[in-house]
Amino acid sequence: ARRLKRSMRQTHVAGNKLFVDYAGQTVPIVDACTGEITQAQIFVAVLGASNYTYACATASQKATDWVTSIIATLEFIGGVPRLLVPDQPRALMARPDRYEPTSHRLLEELSVHYGLPVMPARPAKPRDKPKVEVGVQVVERWILARLRHQTFFSLSALNRAIATLLVDLNQRAFKKLPGNRASAFAELDRPVLRPLPATRMAIARFKPARVNIDYHVELDGHYYSVPHALVGQTVELRITATAVEVLHGNKRVAAHALNGRKGAHTTTPEHMPASHRAHLQWTPAKLIAWGERVGAATAAVVRWQMEHRAHPEQGYRSCLGLMRLGREYGAERLEAACARAQSIRSPSYKSIASILSCGLDQRPLEAPIPMQASLPLHENVRGPGYYH
């Protein structure tokens, strides 16, 4: 006994610390359809001053299970203490350390949302969190032991049974102190807890992703757009039950509603390059309106492109070519070339480009086209009525 390390008695201030941990004992859950058995993990939380205890079952000990259980604890006690004291599992700590551990992103979000600083116990130092160590033993003896002969077919059924016995546990009289956990909580911790925030924190998971050449990132078979300047860079996805956020350099650069349709794309126009955005915005109505601003003949050529194609988009490129010709030769010459192309019944882009390059648009329509008498008349790619 003289060789054992001495234990320092800790004084717990009301509403100061909330200790959390997982019990070593598990509870089997039986699948009613297949008979498969999985082990439910038991989460335990204890307030330092009053020993007020909370317990629930989770499917695993992942970061989402930890954070979900901590949020449930805060809602159970109806307030926020000044400090959270967990262990240093890999699910919560990105870099465990004796002096300055680094938390995972999800635990950091919990700390910010609820204003709850986190001070993990030192690795392999259970005496840093003695309240929850004892609380785990109490839950195993007074709750799990009483459920050992029952068979549970779902996690929700197990949690209902735990909640019923938890009321009895917190109302059991102390052996050496007056009252019980519930009365001590009402007297000590409850009056000094800070209020909960107005909204419950959304549980998120994080995933790294690389931006593809089409300025989209992939998540579960669906593709979400990001600003095109980030092509080739690595970003982080923050996924909740309803939304996907794209983070780069600790800043949010994109946000989309979660979509489970595989192979589909969710694209925000602002994320596209200007040329892609301009191409996406073109519609038959807009192209015809542009042609009408140039002139009646140009509008008629644009309509012909739309009406004589199997699909309107097949005429988009020809119309964009006409726009380029308008920028190069001017609107007046383009209008004259379109009028001449109609007169010879060849309103194609190649025909109009040839008319402009040869200067035929500047000649009156009544004037005959110069030709060589030695060459025969035929219809070629330029359209009927040409002589070569």
mmCIF file of C-alpha atoms in Angstrom:
data_model
loop_
_atom_site.group_PDB
_atom_site.id
_atom_site.type_symbol
_atom_site.label_atom_id
_atom_site.label_comp_id
_atom_site.label_asym_id
_atom_site.label_seq_id
_atom_site.Cartn_x
_atom_site.Cartn_y
_atom_site.Cartn_z
ATOM 1 C CA ALA A 1 0.000 0.000 0.000
ATOM 2 C CA ARG A 2 2.882 2.372 0.699
ATOM 3 C CA ARG A 3 4.180 1.867 -2.859
ATOM 4 C CA LEU A 4 0.864 2.868 -4.524
ATOM 5 C CA LYS A 5 0.567 6.313 -6.096
ATOM 6 C CA ARG A 6 -1.374 8.813 -4.054
ATOM 7 C CA SER A 7 -4.772 10.043 -5.296
ATOM 8 C CA MET A 8 -5.646 13.724 -5.195
ATOM 9 C CA ARG A 9 -9.195 14.523 -4.133
ATOM 10 C CA GLN A 10 -10.903 16.727 -6.730
ATOM 11 C CA THR A 11 -13.406 19.457 -5.955
ATOM 12 C CA HIS A 12 -16.178 19.720 -8.547
ATOM 13 C CA VAL A 13 -17.849 23.093 -9.004
ATOM 14 C CA ALA A 14 -21.551 23.124 -9.861
ATOM 15 C CA GLY A 15 -22.203 23.307 -13.616
ATOM 16 C CA ASN A 16 -18.510 23.171 -14.426
ATOM 17 C CA LYS A 17 -17.600 19.810 -15.985
ATOM 18 C CA LEU A 18 -19.430 17.132 -17.945
ATOM 19 C CA PHE A 19 -17.507 13.832 -18.128
ATOM 20 C CA VAL A 20 -18.271 11.444 -21.015
ATOM 21 C CA ASP A 21 -17.061 7.961 -21.969
ATOM 22 C CA TYR A 22 -18.159 4.620 -23.400
ATOM 23 C CA ALA A 23 -18.659 1.540 -21.246
ATOM 24 C CA GLY A 24 -16.650 -1.566 -21.956
ATOM 25 C CA GLN A 25 -19.756 -3.744 -21.755
ATOM 26 C CA THR A 26 -22.010 -4.003 -24.804
ATOM 27 C CA VAL A 27 -25.588 -5.167 -25.421
ATOM 28 C CA PRO A 28 -26.480 -7.583 -28.270
ATOM 29 C CA ILE A 29 -29.035 -6.451 -30.871
ATOM 30 C CA VAL A 30 -30.701 -9.237 -32.875
ATOM 31 C CA ASP A 31 -31.875 -8.672 -36.443
ATOM 32 C CA ALA A 32 -35.419 -10.075 -36.529
ATOM 33 C CA CYS A 33 -35.157 -10.975 -40.244
ATOM 34 C CA THR A 34 -31.713 -12.547 -40.486
ATOM 35 C CA GLY A 35 -30.924 -13.416 -36.872
ATOM 36 C CA GLU A 36 -27.616 -11.528 -37.144
ATOM 37 C CA ILE A 37 -26.320 -10.174 -33.826
ATOM 38 C CA THR A 38 -24.566 -6.820 -33.491
ATOM 39 C CA GLN A 39 -23.187 -5.260 -30.338
ATOM 40 C CA ALA A 40 -24.615 -1.919 -29.228
ATOM 41 C CA GLN A 41 -22.183 0.450 -27.510
ATOM 42 C CA ILE A 42 -23.216 2.163 -24.246
ATOM 43 C CA PHE A 43 -22.471 5.877 -23.874
ATOM 44 C CA VAL A 44 -22.327 7.351 -20.349
ATOM 45 C CA ALA A 45 -22.171 11.002 -19.217
ATOM 46 C CA VAL A 46 -21.917 12.316 -15.637
ATOM 47 C CA LEU A 47 -21.995 15.860 -14.230
ATOM 48 C CA GLY A 48 -19.184 16.488 -11.766
ATOM 49 C CA ALA A 49 -20.955 18.217 -8.888
ATOM 50 C CA SER A 50 -24.231 16.264 -8.691
ATOM 51 C CA ASN A 51 -23.264 12.908 -10.310
ATOM 52 C CA TYR A 52 -26.392 13.276 -12.466
ATOM 53 C CA THR A 53 -26.069 10.489 -15.031
ATOM 54 C CA TYR A 54 -27.153 9.991 -18.619
ATOM 55 C CA ALA A 55 -26.776 6.836 -20.720
ATOM 56 C CA CYS A 56 -27.810 5.698 -24.196
ATOM 57 C CA ALA A 57 -26.936 3.029 -26.760
ATOM 58 C CA THR A 58 -25.319 3.703 -30.131
ATOM 59 C CA ALA A 59 -24.489 1.481 -33.081
ATOM 60 C CA SER A 60 -20.753 2.194 -32.872
ATOM 61 C CA GLN A 61 -18.194 4.561 -31.391
ATOM 62 C CA LYS A 62 -17.647 6.695 -34.491
ATOM 63 C CA ALA A 63 -17.352 10.478 -34.292
ATOM 64 C CA THR A 64 -20.999 10.924 -35.268
ATOM 65 C CA ASP A 65 -22.064 8.587 -32.438
ATOM 66 C CA TRP A 66 -19.957 10.489 -29.918
ATOM 67 C CA VAL A 67 -21.264 13.897 -30.964
ATOM 68 C CA THR A 68 -24.882 12.746 -31.272
ATOM 69 C CA SER A 69 -24.726 11.286 -27.752
ATOM 70 C CA ILE A 70 -23.150 14.446 -26.312
ATOM 71 C CA ILE A 71 -25.914 16.554 -27.882
ATOM 72 C CA ALA A 72 -28.520 14.184 -26.430
ATOM 73 C CA THR A 73 -26.861 14.595 -23.021
ATOM 74 C CA LEU A 74 -27.052 18.396 -23.227
ATOM 75 C CA GLU A 75 -30.731 18.166 -24.126
ATOM 76 C CA PHE A 76 -31.290 15.669 -21.299
ATOM 77 C CA ILE A 77 -29.821 18.001 -18.674
ATOM 78 C CA GLY A 78 -31.428 21.035 -20.347
ATOM 79 C CA GLY A 79 -28.341 23.232 -20.474
ATOM 80 C CA VAL A 80 -24.648 23.617 -21.270
ATOM 81 C CA PRO A 81 -21.860 23.217 -18.678
ATOM 82 C CA ARG A 82 -18.604 25.134 -18.864
ATOM 83 C CA LEU A 83 -16.328 22.260 -19.903
ATOM 84 C CA LEU A 84 -16.533 18.885 -21.641
ATOM 85 C CA VAL A 85 -14.104 16.172 -20.537
ATOM 86 C CA PRO A 86 -13.945 13.173 -22.903
ATOM 87 C CA ASP A 87 -11.230 10.592 -23.426
ATOM 88 C CA GLN A 88 -8.872 10.847 -26.409
ATOM 89 C CA PRO A 89 -10.208 8.240 -28.860
ATOM 90 C CA ARG A 90 -9.203 8.450 -32.515
ATOM 91 C CA ALA A 91 -12.828 9.126 -33.398
ATOM 92 C CA LEU A 92 -12.629 12.491 -31.596
ATOM 93 C CA MET A 93 -8.965 13.440 -31.707
ATOM 94 C CA ALA A 94 -7.117 14.029 -34.969
ATOM 95 C CA ARG A 95 -3.866 14.155 -33.020
ATOM 96 C CA PRO A 96 -3.950 12.825 -29.438
ATOM 97 C CA ASP A 97 -1.443 14.513 -27.175
ATOM 98 C CA ARG A 98 -0.800 14.768 -23.458
ATOM 99 C CA TYR A 99 -0.654 18.567 -23.475
ATOM 100 C CA GLU A 100 -2.287 19.973 -26.653
ATOM 101 C CA PRO A 101 -4.487 17.423 -28.414
ATOM 102 C CA THR A 102 -6.091 18.397 -31.749
ATOM 103 C CA SER A 103 -9.808 17.706 -32.144
ATOM 104 C CA HIS A 104 -11.514 16.451 -35.270
ATOM 105 C CA ARG A 105 -13.625 18.930 -37.239
ATOM 106 C CA LEU A 106 -16.951 17.571 -35.971
ATOM 107 C CA LEU A 107 -15.972 17.978 -32.302
ATOM 108 C CA GLU A 108 -14.771 21.503 -33.051
ATOM 109 C CA GLU A 109 -18.156 22.314 -34.585
ATOM 110 C CA LEU A 110 -19.867 20.986 -31.451
ATOM 111 C CA SER A 111 -17.647 23.163 -29.267
ATOM 112 C CA VAL A 112 -18.399 26.283 -31.333
ATOM 113 C CA HIS A 113 -22.140 25.667 -31.741
ATOM 114 C CA TYR A 114 -22.809 25.049 -28.040
ATOM 115 C CA GLY A 115 -20.049 27.248 -26.645
ATOM 116 C CA LEU A 116 -18.661 24.184 -24.886
ATOM 117 C CA PRO A 117 -14.848 24.060 -24.585
ATOM 118 C CA VAL A 118 -13.280 20.594 -24.695
ATOM 119 C CA MET A 119 -10.475 19.497 -22.367
ATOM 120 C CA PRO A 120 -9.708 15.806 -23.008
ATOM 121 C CA ALA A 121 -8.292 13.654 -20.239
ATOM 122 C CA ARG A 122 -4.665 12.667 -20.674
ATOM 123 C CA PRO A 123 -4.113 9.392 -22.533
ATOM 124 C CA ALA A 124 -4.132 6.360 -20.212
ATOM 125 C CA LYS A 125 -5.018 8.579 -17.221
ATOM 126 C CA PRO A 126 -8.490 7.462 -16.019
ATOM 127 C CA ARG A 127 -8.069 9.472 -12.837
ATOM 128 C CA ASP A 128 -8.520 12.627 -14.913
ATOM 129 C CA LYS A 129 -12.194 11.655 -15.315
ATOM 130 C CA PRO A 130 -13.061 9.630 -12.186
ATOM 131 C CA LYS A 131 -16.721 10.685 -12.201
ATOM 132 C CA VAL A 132 -17.512 8.960 -15.478
ATOM 133 C CA GLU A 133 -15.338 5.940 -14.607
ATOM 134 C CA VAL A 134 -17.537 5.380 -11.564
ATOM 135 C CA GLY A 135 -20.609 6.301 -13.610
ATOM 136 C CA VAL A 136 -19.819 3.523 -16.099
ATOM 137 C CA GLN A 137 -19.687 1.005 -13.245
ATOM 138 C CA VAL A 138 -23.005 2.264 -11.855
ATOM 139 C CA VAL A 139 -24.699 2.004 -15.273
ATOM 140 C CA GLU A 140 -23.351 -1.503 -15.800
ATOM 141 C CA ARG A 141 -24.613 -2.633 -12.377
ATOM 142 C CA TRP A 142 -27.976 -0.886 -12.167
ATOM 143 C CA ILE A 143 -29.040 -0.783 -15.841
ATOM 144 C CA LEU A 144 -27.169 -3.266 -18.041
ATOM 145 C CA ALA A 145 -27.273 -6.028 -15.425
ATOM 146 C CA ARG A 146 -31.058 -5.680 -15.196
ATOM 147 C CA LEU A 147 -31.365 -5.944 -18.987
ATOM 148 C CA ARG A 148 -29.093 -8.953 -19.453
ATOM 149 C CA HIS A 149 -31.939 -11.463 -19.810
ATOM 150 C CA GLN A 150 -33.925 -9.389 -22.306
ATOM 151 C CA THR A 151 -33.616 -9.683 -26.093
ATOM 152 C CA PHE A 152 -33.628 -6.470 -28.133
ATOM 153 C CA PHE A 153 -34.397 -6.338 -31.832
ATOM 154 C CA SER A 154 -33.608 -2.658 -32.423
ATOM 155 C CA LEU A 155 -31.492 0.137 -31.032
ATOM 156 C CA SER A 156 -34.556 2.245 -30.314
ATOM 157 C CA ALA A 157 -36.094 -0.528 -28.166
ATOM 158 C CA LEU A 158 -32.865 -0.782 -26.152
ATOM 159 C CA ASN A 159 -32.746 2.984 -25.646
ATOM 160 C CA ARG A 160 -36.347 3.005 -24.381
ATOM 161 C CA ALA A 161 -35.467 0.348 -21.801
ATOM 162 C CA ILE A 162 -32.340 2.279 -20.742
ATOM 163 C CA ALA A 163 -34.329 5.523 -20.395
ATOM 164 C CA THR A 164 -36.832 3.828 -18.061
ATOM 165 C CA LEU A 165 -34.117 2.450 -15.778
ATOM 166 C CA LEU A 166 -32.178 5.735 -15.952
ATOM 167 C CA VAL A 167 -34.972 7.515 -14.116
ATOM 168 C CA ASP A 168 -34.732 4.974 -11.309
ATOM 169 C CA LEU A 169 -30.924 5.270 -11.216
ATOM 170 C CA ASN A 170 -30.969 9.059 -10.783
ATOM 171 C CA GLN A 171 -33.605 8.782 -8.055
ATOM 172 C CA ARG A 172 -31.785 6.139 -6.015
ATOM 173 C CA ALA A 173 -30.686 7.545 -2.651
ATOM 174 C CA PHE A 174 -27.002 8.226 -2.007
ATOM 175 C CA LYS A 175 -25.368 5.972 0.581
ATOM 176 C CA LYS A 176 -23.260 8.619 2.307
ATOM 177 C CA LEU A 177 -24.860 11.877 1.158
ATOM 178 C CA PRO A 178 -28.371 13.261 1.590
ATOM 179 C CA GLY A 179 -30.746 13.069 -1.335
ATOM 180 C CA ASN A 180 -30.063 11.498 -4.722
ATOM 181 C CA ARG A 181 -28.615 12.405 -8.119
ATOM 182 C CA ALA A 182 -31.821 14.061 -9.319
ATOM 183 C CA SER A 183 -32.197 16.253 -6.225
ATOM 184 C CA ALA A 184 -28.503 17.178 -6.243
ATOM 185 C CA PHE A 185 -28.771 18.122 -9.923
ATOM 186 C CA ALA A 186 -31.804 20.336 -9.260
ATOM 187 C CA GLU A 187 -29.997 22.030 -6.357
ATOM 188 C CA LEU A 188 -26.431 22.340 -7.705
ATOM 189 C CA ASP A 189 -26.000 22.003 -11.467
ATOM 190 C CA ARG A 190 -29.323 22.967 -12.987
ATOM 191 C CA PRO A 191 -29.427 26.605 -11.761
ATOM 192 C CA VAL A 192 -25.974 27.447 -13.183
ATOM 193 C CA LEU A 193 -26.092 25.675 -16.550
ATOM 194 C CA ARG A 194 -26.055 27.994 -19.561
ATOM 195 C CA PRO A 195 -29.087 27.778 -21.878
ATOM 196 C CA LEU A 196 -29.037 25.630 -24.996
ATOM 197 C CA PRO A 197 -28.782 27.384 -28.385
ATOM 198 C CA ALA A 198 -31.979 28.003 -30.330
ATOM 199 C CA THR A 199 -31.234 25.305 -32.916
ATOM 200 C CA ARG A 200 -29.866 21.796 -32.631
ATOM 201 C CA MET A 201 -26.509 21.262 -34.279
ATOM 202 C CA ALA A 202 -26.695 19.358 -37.571
ATOM 203 C CA ILE A 203 -24.506 16.260 -37.528
ATOM 204 C CA ALA A 204 -22.063 16.317 -40.424
ATOM 205 C CA ARG A 205 -19.471 13.992 -41.843
ATOM 206 C CA PHE A 206 -16.378 15.140 -43.703
ATOM 207 C CA LYS A 207 -14.742 13.704 -46.799
ATOM 208 C CA PRO A 208 -11.809 14.911 -48.925
ATOM 209 C CA ALA A 209 -12.395 15.208 -52.670
ATOM 210 C CA ARG A 210 -10.480 16.326 -55.739
ATOM 211 C CA VAL A 211 -12.012 18.797 -58.198
ATOM 212 C CA ASN A 212 -12.303 17.238 -61.665
ATOM 213 C CA ILE A 213 -11.563 18.998 -64.950
ATOM 214 C CA ASP A 214 -15.300 19.692 -65.304
ATOM 215 C CA TYR A 215 -15.180 21.685 -61.996
ATOM 216 C CA HIS A 216 -17.332 19.100 -60.175
ATOM 217 C CA VAL A 217 -16.641 16.849 -57.177
ATOM 218 C CA GLU A 218 -18.141 13.398 -56.732
ATOM 219 C CA LEU A 219 -20.089 12.212 -53.696
ATOM 220 C CA ASP A 220 -21.910 8.863 -53.671
ATOM 221 C CA GLY A 221 -22.202 8.857 -57.459
ATOM 222 C CA HIS A 222 -23.582 12.407 -57.749
ATOM 223 C CA TYR A 223 -21.537 15.386 -58.975
ATOM 224 C CA TYR A 224 -21.596 18.849 -57.385
ATOM 225 C CA SER A 225 -20.073 21.979 -58.909
ATOM 226 C CA VAL A 226 -17.382 24.163 -57.326
ATOM 227 C CA PRO A 227 -15.761 27.383 -58.641
ATOM 228 C CA HIS A 228 -13.839 26.464 -61.798
ATOM 229 C CA ALA A 229 -10.663 28.114 -60.466
ATOM 230 C CA LEU A 230 -10.278 25.160 -58.054
ATOM 231 C CA VAL A 231 -9.889 22.529 -60.808
ATOM 232 C CA GLY A 232 -7.240 20.001 -59.801
ATOM 233 C CA GLN A 233 -7.178 21.050 -56.137
ATOM 234 C CA THR A 234 -8.226 19.051 -53.076
ATOM 235 C CA VAL A 235 -11.255 20.269 -51.118
ATOM 236 C CA GLU A 236 -13.197 18.972 -48.129
ATOM 237 C CA LEU A 237 -16.857 18.029 -48.276
ATOM 238 C CA ARG A 238 -19.099 18.669 -45.273
ATOM 239 C CA ILE A 239 -22.117 16.378 -45.592
ATOM 240 C CA THR A 240 -25.286 16.661 -43.503
ATOM 241 C CA ALA A 241 -28.654 14.968 -43.864
ATOM 242 C CA THR A 242 -29.868 17.653 -46.281
ATOM 243 C CA ALA A 243 -26.877 19.552 -47.699
ATOM 244 C CA VAL A 244 -23.338 19.320 -49.059
ATOM 245 C CA GLU A 245 -20.827 22.108 -48.401
ATOM 246 C CA VAL A 246 -17.462 22.392 -50.134
ATOM 247 C CA LEU A 247 -14.661 23.780 -47.962
ATOM 248 C CA HIS A 248 -11.300 25.043 -49.217
ATOM 249 C CA GLY A 249 -8.770 26.647 -46.922
ATOM 250 C CA ASN A 250 -11.294 26.585 -44.044
ATOM 251 C CA LYS A 251 -13.692 28.666 -46.153
ATOM 252 C CA ARG A 252 -16.973 27.578 -47.714
ATOM 253 C CA VAL A 253 -16.746 27.922 -51.485
ATOM 254 C CA ALA A 254 -19.938 26.071 -52.514
ATOM 255 C CA ALA A 255 -23.150 24.692 -51.027
ATOM 256 C CA HIS A 256 -25.739 22.373 -52.583
ATOM 257 C CA ALA A 257 -28.810 20.451 -51.513
ATOM 258 C CA LEU A 258 -27.967 16.769 -51.050
ATOM 259 C CA ASN A 259 -28.992 14.738 -54.105
ATOM 260 C CA GLY A 260 -28.979 10.943 -54.145
ATOM 261 C CA ARG A 261 -29.424 10.554 -57.911
ATOM 262 C CA LYS A 262 -26.389 8.677 -59.209
ATOM 263 C CA GLY A 263 -24.734 9.863 -62.398
ATOM 264 C CA ALA A 264 -26.488 13.250 -62.325
ATOM 265 C CA HIS A 265 -24.984 16.718 -61.867
ATOM 266 C CA THR A 266 -25.877 19.670 -59.647
ATOM 267 C CA THR A 267 -24.344 22.788 -61.175
ATOM 268 C CA THR A 268 -24.428 26.415 -60.058
ATOM 269 C CA PRO A 269 -23.996 28.797 -63.037
ATOM 270 C CA GLU A 270 -21.696 31.099 -61.026
ATOM 271 C CA HIS A 271 -19.179 28.246 -60.784
ATOM 272 C CA MET A 272 -18.829 27.959 -64.567
ATOM 273 C CA PRO A 273 -16.295 29.797 -66.747
ATOM 274 C CA ALA A 274 -17.780 32.790 -68.540
ATOM 275 C CA SER A 275 -17.725 31.018 -71.902
ATOM 276 C CA HIS A 276 -19.512 27.956 -70.513
ATOM 277 C CA ARG A 277 -22.065 30.128 -68.773
ATOM 278 C CA ALA A 278 -22.732 32.110 -71.956
ATOM 279 C CA HIS A 279 -23.187 28.896 -73.945
ATOM 280 C CA LEU A 280 -25.561 27.502 -71.334
ATOM 281 C CA GLN A 281 -27.693 30.639 -71.417
ATOM 282 C CA TRP A 282 -28.353 30.488 -75.165
ATOM 283 C CA THR A 283 -31.871 29.338 -76.100
ATOM 284 C CA PRO A 284 -33.727 29.408 -79.443
ATOM 285 C CA ALA A 285 -35.747 32.415 -78.286
ATOM 286 C CA LYS A 286 -32.610 34.368 -77.293
ATOM 287 C CA LEU A 287 -30.862 33.541 -80.571
ATOM 288 C CA ILE A 288 -33.891 34.642 -82.619
ATOM 289 C CA ALA A 289 -34.102 37.852 -80.559
ATOM 290 C CA TRP A 290 -30.443 38.543 -81.373
ATOM 291 C CA GLY A 291 -31.141 37.986 -85.076
ATOM 292 C CA GLU A 292 -34.069 40.412 -84.986
ATOM 293 C CA ARG A 293 -31.809 43.085 -83.482
ATOM 294 C CA VAL A 294 -29.497 42.677 -86.477
ATOM 295 C CA GLY A 295 -32.230 42.602 -89.106
ATOM 296 C CA ALA A 296 -35.116 40.714 -90.633
ATOM 297 C CA ALA A 297 -32.918 38.639 -92.960
ATOM 298 C CA THR A 298 -30.621 37.559 -90.122
ATOM 299 C CA ALA A 299 -33.621 36.620 -87.976
ATOM 300 C CA ALA A 300 -35.000 34.549 -90.831
ATOM 301 C CA VAL A 301 -31.674 32.695 -91.161
ATOM 302 C CA VAL A 302 -31.623 31.979 -87.417
ATOM 303 C CA ARG A 303 -35.179 30.625 -87.575
ATOM 304 C CA TRP A 304 -34.207 28.433 -90.510
ATOM 305 C CA GLN A 305 -31.336 26.996 -88.454
ATOM 306 C CA MET A 306 -33.713 26.128 -85.633
ATOM 307 C CA GLU A 307 -36.508 24.713 -87.789
ATOM 308 C CA HIS A 308 -34.429 22.571 -90.167
ATOM 309 C CA ARG A 309 -32.434 20.695 -87.530
ATOM 310 C CA ALA A 310 -33.418 17.503 -85.728
ATOM 311 C CA HIS A 311 -32.777 19.326 -82.439
ATOM 312 C CA PRO A 312 -32.536 23.093 -81.819
ATOM 313 C CA GLU A 313 -29.148 22.730 -80.150
ATOM 314 C CA GLN A 314 -27.737 21.494 -83.452
ATOM 315 C CA GLY A 315 -28.315 24.985 -84.825
ATOM 316 C CA TYR A 316 -26.692 26.730 -81.863
ATOM 317 C CA ARG A 317 -23.181 26.422 -83.249
ATOM 318 C CA SER A 318 -24.176 27.797 -86.642
ATOM 319 C CA CYS A 319 -25.876 30.723 -84.941
ATOM 320 C CA LEU A 320 -22.806 31.361 -82.798
ATOM 321 C CA GLY A 321 -20.823 31.362 -86.046
ATOM 322 C CA LEU A 322 -23.161 34.028 -87.422
ATOM 323 C CA MET A 323 -22.522 36.095 -84.299
ATOM 324 C CA ARG A 324 -18.782 35.830 -84.925
ATOM 325 C CA LEU A 325 -19.294 37.002 -88.506
ATOM 326 C CA GLY A 326 -21.310 39.937 -87.188
ATOM 327 C CA ARG A 327 -18.430 40.939 -84.905
ATOM 328 C CA GLU A 328 -15.917 40.574 -87.738
ATOM 329 C CA TYR A 329 -17.807 42.250 -90.638
ATOM 330 C CA GLY A 330 -20.401 44.356 -88.821
ATOM 331 C CA ALA A 331 -24.161 44.043 -88.491
ATOM 332 C CA GLU A 332 -24.979 45.761 -91.805
ATOM 333 C CA ARG A 333 -22.827 43.454 -93.912
ATOM 334 C CA LEU A 334 -24.112 40.393 -92.036
ATOM 335 C CA GLU A 335 -27.685 41.445 -92.720
ATOM 336 C CA ALA A 336 -26.903 41.960 -96.421
ATOM 337 C CA ALA A 337 -25.172 38.566 -96.618
ATOM 338 C CA CYS A 338 -28.132 36.836 -94.983
ATOM 339 C CA ALA A 339 -30.472 38.517 -97.485
ATOM 340 C CA ARG A 340 -28.354 37.315 -100.429
ATOM 341 C CA ALA A 341 -28.150 33.782 -98.900
ATOM 342 C CA GLN A 342 -31.934 33.700 -98.751
ATOM 343 C CA SER A 343 -32.243 34.850 -102.350
ATOM 344 C CA ILE A 344 -30.149 31.906 -103.504
ATOM 345 C CA ARG A 345 -31.891 29.570 -101.022
ATOM 346 C CA SER A 346 -28.728 28.667 -99.150
ATOM 347 C CA PRO A 347 -29.074 30.118 -95.609
ATOM 348 C CA SER A 348 -26.220 28.067 -94.135
ATOM 349 C CA TYR A 349 -23.304 29.412 -92.136
ATOM 350 C CA LYS A 350 -20.772 28.337 -94.772
ATOM 351 C CA SER A 351 -22.725 30.057 -97.526
ATOM 352 C CA ILE A 352 -22.985 33.333 -95.582
ATOM 353 C CA ALA A 353 -19.294 33.193 -94.638
ATOM 354 C CA SER A 354 -18.399 32.699 -98.329
ATOM 355 C CA ILE A 355 -20.578 35.640 -99.371
ATOM 356 C CA LEU A 356 -18.862 37.889 -96.850
ATOM 357 C CA SER A 357 -15.340 36.723 -97.692
ATOM 358 C CA CYS A 358 -15.952 37.340 -101.426
ATOM 359 C CA GLY A 359 -17.612 40.713 -100.857
ATOM 360 C CA LEU A 360 -20.792 39.597 -102.629
ATOM 361 C CA ASP A 361 -22.907 41.121 -99.875
ATOM 362 C CA GLN A 362 -21.907 44.604 -101.082
ATOM 363 C CA ARG A 363 -23.362 44.096 -104.560
ATOM 364 C CA PRO A 364 -27.030 44.693 -105.407
ATOM 365 C CA LEU A 365 -29.157 41.588 -105.421
ATOM 366 C CA GLU A 366 -30.340 42.366 -108.987
ATOM 367 C CA ALA A 367 -26.804 42.369 -110.387
ATOM 368 C CA PRO A 368 -25.757 39.098 -112.016
ATOM 369 C CA ILE A 369 -22.996 37.140 -110.392
ATOM 370 C CA PRO A 370 -19.815 37.103 -112.524
ATOM 371 C CA MET A 371 -19.104 33.726 -114.043
ATOM 372 C CA GLN A 372 -16.883 31.972 -116.527
ATOM 373 C CA ALA A 373 -18.767 30.763 -119.597
ATOM 374 C CA SER A 374 -16.526 27.741 -119.950
ATOM 375 C CA LEU A 375 -17.685 26.214 -116.643
ATOM 376 C CA PRO A 376 -20.997 24.327 -116.395
ATOM 377 C CA LEU A 377 -23.875 25.201 -114.049
ATOM 378 C CA HIS A 378 -24.289 22.855 -111.121
ATOM 379 C CA GLU A 379 -25.437 22.753 -107.473
ATOM 380 C CA ASN A 380 -22.556 22.375 -105.040
ATOM 381 C CA VAL A 381 -22.012 22.740 -101.317
ATOM 382 C CA ARG A 382 -22.554 26.487 -101.563
ATOM 383 C CA GLY A 383 -26.183 25.966 -102.569
ATOM 384 C CA PRO A 384 -28.184 26.191 -105.813
ATOM 385 C CA GLY A 385 -27.634 29.083 -108.182
ATOM 386 C CA TYR A 386 -23.872 29.358 -107.911
ATOM 387 C CA TYR A 387 -21.679 29.410 -111.017
ATOM 388 C CA HIS A 388 -18.040 28.342 -110.993
#
